[in-house]
Tab-separated table of N, CA, C and O in Angstrom:
chain	number	residue	atom	x	y	z
A	1	VAL	N	14.517	-2.090	-6.109
A	1	VAL	CA	13.456	-3.093	-6.137
A	1	VAL	C	12.303	-2.732	-7.108
A	1	VAL	O	11.829	-3.529	-7.789
A	2	LEU	N	11.971	-1.462	-7.071
A	2	LEU	CA	10.838	-0.999	-8.002
A	2	LEU	C	11.263	-1.191	-9.428
A	2	LEU	O	10.404	-1.521	-10.270
A	3	ALA	N	12.537	-1.046	-9.829
A	3	ALA	CA	12.881	-1.305	-11.215
A	3	ALA	C	12.667	-2.719	-11.664
A	3	ALA	O	12.414	-2.967	-12.905
A	4	GLY	N	12.641	-3.641	-10.681
A	4	GLY	CA	12.429	-5.129	-11.048
A	4	GLY	C	10.971	-5.500	-11.147
A	4	GLY	O	10.647	-6.557	-11.625
A	5	LEU	N	10.212	-4.568	-10.776
A	5	LEU	CA	8.618	-4.849	-10.765
A	5	LEU	C	8.036	-4.334	-12.046
A	5	LEU	O	8.489	-3.356	-12.657
A	6	PRO	N	7.022	-5.046	-12.575
A	6	PRO	CA	6.355	-4.460	-13.681
A	6	PRO	C	5.700	-3.183	-13.477
A	6	PRO	O	5.163	-3.029	-12.293
A	7	LYS	N	5.716	-2.210	-14.362
A	7	LYS	CA	5.041	-0.926	-14.147
A	7	LYS	C	3.554	-1.084	-14.178
A	7	LYS	O	3.052	-1.602	-14.988
A	8	PRO	N	2.861	-0.655	-13.059
A	8	PRO	CA	1.420	-0.763	-12.941
A	8	PRO	C	0.810	0.051	-14.055
A	8	PRO	O	1.308	1.204	-14.350
A	9	LYS	N	-0.317	-0.391	-14.542
A	9	LYS	CA	-1.056	0.399	-15.527
A	9	LYS	C	-1.888	1.533	-14.783
A	9	LYS	O	-2.300	1.328	-13.667
A	10	GLN	N	-2.038	2.631	-15.433
A	10	GLN	CA	-2.870	3.747	-14.801
A	10	GLN	C	-4.223	3.234	-14.311
A	10	GLN	O	-4.914	2.485	-15.077
A	11	GLY	N	-4.706	3.560	-13.135
A	11	GLY	CA	-5.907	3.131	-12.636
A	11	GLY	C	-5.913	1.849	-11.963
A	11	GLY	O	-6.951	1.376	-11.374
A	12	MET	N	-4.865	1.058	-12.049
A	12	MET	CA	-4.739	-0.221	-11.396
A	12	MET	C	-4.810	-0.072	-9.896
A	12	MET	O	-4.351	0.878	-9.322
A	13	LEU	N	-5.269	-1.135	-9.229
A	13	LEU	CA	-5.240	-1.231	-7.792
A	13	LEU	C	-4.108	-2.276	-7.454
A	13	LEU	O	-4.269	-3.411	-7.837
A	14	VAL	N	-3.209	-1.805	-6.508
A	14	VAL	CA	-2.153	-2.667	-6.049
A	14	VAL	C	-2.250	-2.837	-4.556
A	14	VAL	O	-2.489	-1.862	-3.827
A	15	ASP	N	-2.163	-4.073	-4.149
A	15	ASP	CA	-2.125	-4.402	-2.695
A	15	ASP	C	-0.560	-4.502	-2.290
A	15	ASP	O	0.124	-5.217	-2.909
A	16	ASP	N	-0.190	-3.737	-1.213
A	16	ASP	CA	1.116	-3.883	-0.730
A	16	ASP	C	1.014	-4.466	0.692
A	16	ASP	O	0.478	-3.839	1.594
A	17	LEU	N	1.442	-5.718	0.805
A	17	LEU	CA	1.400	-6.477	2.098
A	17	LEU	C	2.635	-6.234	2.939
A	17	LEU	O	3.741	-6.163	2.331
A	18	TYR	N	2.432	-6.229	4.241
A	18	TYR	CA	3.626	-5.850	5.083
A	18	TYR	C	4.267	-4.521	4.651
A	18	TYR	O	5.414	-4.524	4.427
A	19	ALA	N	3.468	-3.480	4.408
A	19	ALA	CA	3.889	-2.236	3.831
A	19	ALA	C	4.933	-1.406	4.515
A	19	ALA	O	5.558	-0.584	4.045
A	20	GLY	N	4.883	-1.593	5.838
A	20	GLY	CA	5.832	-0.758	6.658
A	20	GLY	C	5.490	0.679	6.563
A	20	GLY	O	4.295	0.994	6.573
A	21	ALA	N	6.441	1.544	6.405
A	21	ALA	CA	6.208	3.000	6.259
A	21	ALA	C	6.001	3.455	4.804
A	21	ALA	O	5.921	4.651	4.656
A	22	GLY	N	5.914	2.536	3.902
A	22	GLY	CA	5.643	2.876	2.568
A	22	GLY	C	6.726	2.820	1.500
A	22	GLY	O	6.668	3.534	0.470
A	23	THR	N	7.764	2.103	1.797
A	23	THR	CA	8.904	2.038	0.862
A	23	THR	C	8.554	1.767	-0.516
A	23	THR	O	9.018	2.264	-1.495
A	24	LEU	N	7.587	0.914	-0.712
A	24	LEU	CA	7.071	0.514	-2.030
A	24	LEU	C	5.750	1.177	-2.325
A	24	LEU	O	5.454	1.639	-3.472
A	25	SER	N	4.913	1.306	-1.312
A	25	SER	CA	3.554	1.950	-1.512
A	25	SER	C	3.637	3.307	-2.173
A	25	SER	O	2.817	3.631	-3.060
A	26	LEU	N	4.513	4.248	-1.608
A	26	LEU	CA	4.512	5.606	-2.021
A	26	LEU	C	4.974	5.714	-3.499
A	26	LEU	O	4.341	6.332	-4.242
A	27	PRO	N	6.110	5.076	-3.905
A	27	PRO	CA	6.511	5.130	-5.330
A	27	PRO	C	5.462	4.451	-6.252
A	27	PRO	O	5.177	5.013	-7.343
A	28	LEU	N	4.821	3.352	-5.902
A	28	LEU	CA	3.802	2.738	-6.645
A	28	LEU	C	2.643	3.578	-6.884
A	28	LEU	O	1.921	3.553	-7.864
A	29	ALA	N	2.327	4.383	-5.862
A	29	ALA	CA	1.150	5.296	-5.925
A	29	ALA	C	1.275	6.376	-7.062
A	29	ALA	O	0.268	6.978	-7.297
A	30	GLN	N	2.448	6.546	-7.617
A	30	GLN	CA	2.546	7.456	-8.616
A	30	GLN	C	2.006	6.986	-10.001
A	30	GLN	O	1.599	7.678	-10.848
A	31	HIS	N	1.789	5.576	-9.958
A	31	HIS	CA	1.195	4.875	-11.136
A	31	HIS	C	-0.231	4.222	-10.990
A	31	HIS	O	-0.824	3.848	-11.961
A	32	ALA	N	-0.463	4.012	-9.694
A	32	ALA	CA	-1.682	3.226	-9.448
A	32	ALA	C	-2.215	3.513	-8.010
A	32	ALA	O	-1.474	4.189	-7.247
A	33	ARG	N	-3.484	3.117	-7.745
A	33	ARG	CA	-4.016	3.240	-6.350
A	33	ARG	C	-3.432	2.082	-5.654
A	33	ARG	O	-3.248	1.021	-6.127
A	34	VAL	N	-3.125	2.396	-4.293
A	34	VAL	CA	-2.496	1.301	-3.482
A	34	VAL	C	-3.269	1.206	-2.209
A	34	VAL	O	-3.566	2.113	-1.589
A	35	LEU	N	-3.424	-0.121	-1.836
A	35	LEU	CA	-3.960	-0.503	-0.568
A	35	LEU	C	-2.812	-1.154	0.241
A	35	LEU	O	-2.203	-2.115	-0.252
A	36	ALA	N	-2.371	-0.386	1.237
A	36	ALA	CA	-1.179	-0.851	1.992
A	36	ALA	C	-1.583	-1.459	3.344
A	36	ALA	O	-2.350	-0.827	4.104
A	37	PHE	N	-1.208	-2.624	3.686
A	37	PHE	CA	-1.593	-3.441	4.796
A	37	PHE	C	-0.347	-3.588	5.694
A	37	PHE	O	0.723	-4.038	5.237
A	38	GLU	N	-0.419	-3.233	6.979
A	38	GLU	CA	0.673	-3.395	7.802
A	38	GLU	C	0.144	-3.568	9.306
A	38	GLU	O	-0.890	-3.128	9.612
A	39	GLY	N	0.918	-4.378	10.021
A	39	GLY	CA	0.494	-4.739	11.413
A	39	GLY	C	0.861	-3.688	12.401
A	39	GLY	O	0.235	-3.716	13.513
A	40	SER	N	1.719	-2.826	12.219
A	40	SER	CA	2.158	-1.913	13.218
A	40	SER	C	1.386	-0.518	13.012
A	40	SER	O	1.306	0.117	12.014
A	41	ALA	N	0.641	-0.157	14.073
A	41	ALA	CA	-0.136	0.982	14.022
A	41	ALA	C	0.655	2.179	13.779
A	41	ALA	O	0.301	3.223	13.058
A	42	ASP	N	1.931	2.311	14.365
A	42	ASP	CA	2.744	3.478	14.106
A	42	ASP	C	3.244	3.519	12.712
A	42	ASP	O	3.254	4.677	12.145
A	43	ALA	N	3.497	2.484	12.039
A	43	ALA	CA	3.944	2.506	10.627
A	43	ALA	C	2.670	2.905	9.734
A	43	ALA	O	2.971	3.653	8.792
A	44	VAL	N	1.515	2.460	10.095
A	44	VAL	CA	0.346	2.868	9.301
A	44	VAL	C	0.096	4.267	9.425
A	44	VAL	O	-0.154	5.029	8.446
A	45	ALA	N	0.228	4.891	10.702
A	45	ALA	CA	0.126	6.266	10.869
A	45	ALA	C	1.146	7.114	10.118
A	45	ALA	O	0.813	8.027	9.473
A	46	SER	N	2.327	6.621	10.071
A	46	SER	CA	3.377	7.284	9.319
A	46	SER	C	3.156	7.244	7.794
A	46	SER	O	3.333	8.274	7.179
A	47	LEU	N	2.749	6.064	7.377
A	47	LEU	CA	2.419	5.965	5.910
A	47	LEU	C	1.321	6.826	5.521
A	47	LEU	O	1.276	7.477	4.510
A	48	ASP	N	0.273	6.792	6.334
A	48	ASP	CA	-0.957	7.667	6.057
A	48	ASP	C	-0.595	9.171	6.012
A	48	ASP	O	-1.035	9.840	5.056
A	49	ALA	N	0.316	9.558	6.966
A	49	ALA	CA	0.639	10.996	6.981
A	49	ALA	C	1.417	11.390	5.846
A	49	ALA	O	1.144	12.370	5.183
A	50	ALA	N	2.412	10.560	5.429
A	50	ALA	CA	3.213	10.742	4.288
A	50	ALA	C	2.506	10.776	3.092
A	50	ALA	O	2.563	11.683	2.159
A	51	SER	N	1.480	9.920	2.906
A	51	SER	CA	0.679	9.855	1.692
A	51	SER	C	-0.128	11.154	1.565
A	51	SER	O	-0.252	11.719	0.481
A	52	ARG	N	-0.789	11.533	2.610
A	52	ARG	CA	-1.578	12.769	2.567
A	52	ARG	C	-0.721	13.959	2.218
A	52	ARG	O	-1.049	14.876	1.482
A	53	LYS	N	0.449	14.037	2.895
A	53	LYS	CA	1.380	15.194	2.706
A	53	LYS	C	1.766	15.326	1.220
A	53	LYS	O	1.914	16.540	0.707
A	54	ILE	N	1.969	14.240	0.516
A	54	ILE	CA	2.431	14.341	-0.903
A	54	ILE	C	1.373	14.078	-1.940
A	54	ILE	O	1.557	14.129	-3.075
A	55	GLY	N	0.150	13.961	-1.310
A	55	GLY	CA	-1.054	13.813	-2.285
A	55	GLY	C	-1.113	12.456	-3.040
A	55	GLY	O	-1.588	12.502	-4.154
A	56	GLN	N	-0.586	11.460	-2.405
A	56	GLN	CA	-0.557	10.133	-3.201
A	56	GLN	C	-1.887	9.391	-2.905
A	56	GLN	O	-2.647	9.762	-1.970
A	57	ARG	N	-2.147	8.364	-3.775
A	57	ARG	CA	-3.276	7.601	-3.697
A	57	ARG	C	-2.986	6.309	-2.870
A	57	ARG	O	-3.034	5.223	-3.479
A	58	VAL	N	-2.759	6.441	-1.563
A	58	VAL	CA	-2.427	5.217	-0.718
A	58	VAL	C	-3.446	5.159	0.388
A	58	VAL	O	-3.653	6.243	1.035
A	59	LYS	N	-4.116	3.948	0.536
A	59	LYS	CA	-5.023	3.849	1.637
A	59	LYS	C	-4.309	2.788	2.602
A	59	LYS	O	-4.037	1.701	2.199
A	60	ALA	N	-3.881	3.199	3.709
A	60	ALA	CA	-3.163	2.392	4.697
A	60	ALA	C	-4.157	1.728	5.730
A	60	ALA	O	-4.995	2.461	6.193
A	61	GLU	N	-3.955	0.475	5.995
A	61	GLU	CA	-4.897	-0.241	6.858
A	61	GLU	C	-3.979	-1.067	7.842
A	61	GLU	O	-3.157	-1.798	7.422
A	62	LYS	N	-4.272	-0.925	9.160
A	62	LYS	CA	-3.640	-1.768	10.071
A	62	LYS	C	-4.393	-3.167	10.068
A	62	LYS	O	-5.570	-3.292	10.192
A	63	ARG	N	-3.560	-4.229	9.773
A	63	ARG	CA	-4.138	-5.501	9.649
A	63	ARG	C	-3.090	-6.602	9.944
A	63	ARG	O	-2.030	-6.547	9.418
A	64	ASP	N	-3.453	-7.479	10.808
A	64	ASP	CA	-2.528	-8.718	11.150
A	64	ASP	C	-2.729	-9.723	10.010
A	64	ASP	O	-3.640	-10.576	10.108
A	65	LEU	N	-1.876	-9.780	9.071
A	65	LEU	CA	-2.092	-10.554	7.887
A	65	LEU	C	-1.882	-12.002	8.254
A	65	LEU	O	-2.325	-12.969	7.540
A	66	ALA	N	-1.106	-12.385	9.278
A	66	ALA	CA	-0.973	-13.720	9.721
A	66	ALA	C	-2.204	-14.336	10.290
A	66	ALA	O	-2.528	-15.529	10.027
A	67	ASN	N	-2.974	-13.511	10.966
A	67	ASN	CA	-4.179	-14.028	11.521
A	67	ASN	C	-5.458	-13.625	10.695
A	67	ASN	O	-6.582	-14.203	10.892
A	68	ARG	N	-5.362	-12.661	9.805
A	68	ARG	CA	-6.421	-12.205	8.968
A	68	ARG	C	-5.956	-11.890	7.588
A	68	ARG	O	-5.736	-10.794	7.123
A	69	PRO	N	-5.537	-13.038	6.867
A	69	PRO	CA	-5.055	-12.805	5.470
A	69	PRO	C	-6.059	-12.186	4.515
A	69	PRO	O	-7.310	-12.276	4.757
A	70	LEU	N	-5.536	-11.659	3.473
A	70	LEU	CA	-6.472	-11.200	2.401
A	70	LEU	C	-6.922	-12.352	1.555
A	70	LEU	O	-6.236	-13.367	1.379
A	71	LEU	N	-8.103	-12.208	1.077
A	71	LEU	CA	-8.647	-13.295	0.191
A	71	LEU	C	-8.612	-12.745	-1.208
A	71	LEU	O	-8.741	-11.520	-1.457
A	72	ALA	N	-8.521	-13.616	-2.205
A	72	ALA	CA	-8.414	-13.247	-3.574
A	72	ALA	C	-9.648	-12.568	-3.929
A	72	ALA	O	-10.753	-12.942	-3.484
A	73	ARG	N	-9.573	-11.483	-4.767
A	73	ARG	CA	-10.732	-10.797	-5.264
A	73	ARG	C	-11.133	-11.430	-6.592
A	73	ARG	O	-10.500	-11.890	-7.392
């Protein structure tokens, strides 16, 4: 999947919606800062722990995107 995405530019901020445990967030964080949004508290905790362990730039947030969607910046 990552091979099909454009490579983020250094310093870019990427939003990962429905991030789960970080399948996309963690690899993307090698190239950009990532805000990962997920509805499952357990998945957010796992992603946060994995991100800290490998020193990645991922900020994970528990958020119900169906009831509280992101607004365009």
